[in-house]
mmCIF file of C-alpha atoms in Angstrom:
data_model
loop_
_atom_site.group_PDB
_atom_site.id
_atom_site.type_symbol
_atom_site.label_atom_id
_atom_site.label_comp_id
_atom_site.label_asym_id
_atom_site.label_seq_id
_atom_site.Cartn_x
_atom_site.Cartn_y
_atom_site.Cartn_z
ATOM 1 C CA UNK A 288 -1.807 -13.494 283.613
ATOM 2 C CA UNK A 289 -2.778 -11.241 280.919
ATOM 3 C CA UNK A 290 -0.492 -8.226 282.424
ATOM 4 C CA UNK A 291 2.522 -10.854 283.312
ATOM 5 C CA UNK A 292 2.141 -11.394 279.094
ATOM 6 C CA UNK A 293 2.148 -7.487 278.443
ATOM 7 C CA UNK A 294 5.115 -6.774 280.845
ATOM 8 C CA UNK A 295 7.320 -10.143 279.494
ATOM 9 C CA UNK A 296 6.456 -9.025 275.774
ATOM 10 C CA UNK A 297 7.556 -5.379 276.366
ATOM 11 C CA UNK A 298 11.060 -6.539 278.144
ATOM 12 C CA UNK A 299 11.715 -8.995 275.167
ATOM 13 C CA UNK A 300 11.457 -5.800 272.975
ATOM 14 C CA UNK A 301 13.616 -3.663 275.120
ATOM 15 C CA UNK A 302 10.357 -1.656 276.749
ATOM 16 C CA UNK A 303 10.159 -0.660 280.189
ATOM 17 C CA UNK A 304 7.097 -0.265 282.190
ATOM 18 C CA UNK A 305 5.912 1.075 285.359
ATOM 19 C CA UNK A 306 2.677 1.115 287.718
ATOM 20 C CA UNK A 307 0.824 4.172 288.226
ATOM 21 C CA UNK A 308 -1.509 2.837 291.125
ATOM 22 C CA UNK A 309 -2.745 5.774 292.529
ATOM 23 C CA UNK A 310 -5.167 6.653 289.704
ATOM 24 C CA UNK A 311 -6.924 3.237 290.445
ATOM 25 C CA UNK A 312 -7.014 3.241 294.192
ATOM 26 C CA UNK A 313 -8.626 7.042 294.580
ATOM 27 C CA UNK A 314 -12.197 6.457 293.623
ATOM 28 C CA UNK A 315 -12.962 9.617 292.191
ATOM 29 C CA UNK A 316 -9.823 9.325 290.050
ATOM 30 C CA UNK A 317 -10.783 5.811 288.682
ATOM 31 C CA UNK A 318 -14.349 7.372 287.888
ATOM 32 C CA UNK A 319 -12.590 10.054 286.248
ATOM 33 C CA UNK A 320 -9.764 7.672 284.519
ATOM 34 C CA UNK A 321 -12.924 5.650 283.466
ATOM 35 C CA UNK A 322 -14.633 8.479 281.398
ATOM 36 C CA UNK A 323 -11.488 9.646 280.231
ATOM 37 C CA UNK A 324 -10.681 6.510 278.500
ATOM 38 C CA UNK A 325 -14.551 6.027 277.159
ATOM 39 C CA UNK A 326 -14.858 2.871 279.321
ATOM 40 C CA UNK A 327 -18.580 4.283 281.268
ATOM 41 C CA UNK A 328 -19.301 0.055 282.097
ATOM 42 C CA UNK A 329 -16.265 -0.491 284.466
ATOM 43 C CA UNK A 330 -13.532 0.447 285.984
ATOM 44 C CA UNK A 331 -9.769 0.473 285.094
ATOM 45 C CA UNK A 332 -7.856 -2.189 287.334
ATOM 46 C CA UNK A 333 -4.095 -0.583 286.221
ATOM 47 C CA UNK A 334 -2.558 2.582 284.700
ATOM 48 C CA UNK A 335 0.895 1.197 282.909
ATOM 49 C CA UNK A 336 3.497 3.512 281.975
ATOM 50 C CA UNK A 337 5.109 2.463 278.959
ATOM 51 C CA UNK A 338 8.712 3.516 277.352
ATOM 52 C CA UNK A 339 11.924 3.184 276.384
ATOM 53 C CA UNK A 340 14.997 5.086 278.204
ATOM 54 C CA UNK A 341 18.622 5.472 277.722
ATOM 55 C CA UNK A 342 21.186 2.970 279.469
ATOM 56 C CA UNK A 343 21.806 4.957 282.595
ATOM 57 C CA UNK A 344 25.873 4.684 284.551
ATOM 58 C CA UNK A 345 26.233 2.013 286.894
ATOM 59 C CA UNK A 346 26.326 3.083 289.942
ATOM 60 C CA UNK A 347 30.213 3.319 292.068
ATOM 61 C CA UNK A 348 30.704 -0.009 293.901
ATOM 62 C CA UNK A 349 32.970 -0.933 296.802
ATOM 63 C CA UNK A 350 36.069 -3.200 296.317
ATOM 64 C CA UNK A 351 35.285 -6.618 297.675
ATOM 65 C CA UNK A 352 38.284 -6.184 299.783
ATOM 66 C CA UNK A 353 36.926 -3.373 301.423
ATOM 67 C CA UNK A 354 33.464 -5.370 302.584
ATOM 68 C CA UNK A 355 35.467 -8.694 303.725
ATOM 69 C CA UNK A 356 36.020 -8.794 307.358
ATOM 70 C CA UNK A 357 38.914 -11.340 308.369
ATOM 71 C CA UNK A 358 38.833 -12.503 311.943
#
C-alpha cells in the first residue's frame, strides 16, 4: 500500500516511475544494494526509478476505415 501511495503521489505531480527488479531478485546484488544504501539489518524489497521526461509523438495510427471489415 505504501508503494501504490508513492507511485499515485508521483503521477499527481507529473513524475514517472519505473521498477528496477533485477537488483532485488539476484542475491548477491540485494546484499550489495543493501550496503550500498547503509541498510546492513535487511534487505531492499524494490529499486524505483524516478523522473520526469519530455511528452514523446504519438505514435501513426490506422484509419478506422481501414480496420472495419464489412461482410
Amino acid at each position: 500500500m505504501a508503494l501504490e501511495r508513492v507511485l499515485l503521489e508521483l503521477a499527481a505531480e507529473g513524475w514517472f516511475a519505473s521498477f528496477l527488479n533485477q537488483a532485488v531478485e539476484v542475491g548477491l546484488l540485494r546484499g550489495d544494494l543493501a550496503t550500498l544504501v547503509g541498510e546492513p539489518r535487511g534487505f531492499p524489497q524494490i529499486v524505483l526509478r524516478v523522473g520526469r521526461a519530455t511528452p514523446g509523438k504519438a505514435p501513426p495510427r490506422r484509419d478506422v476505415d481501414d480496420m472495419l471489415i464489412e461482410e
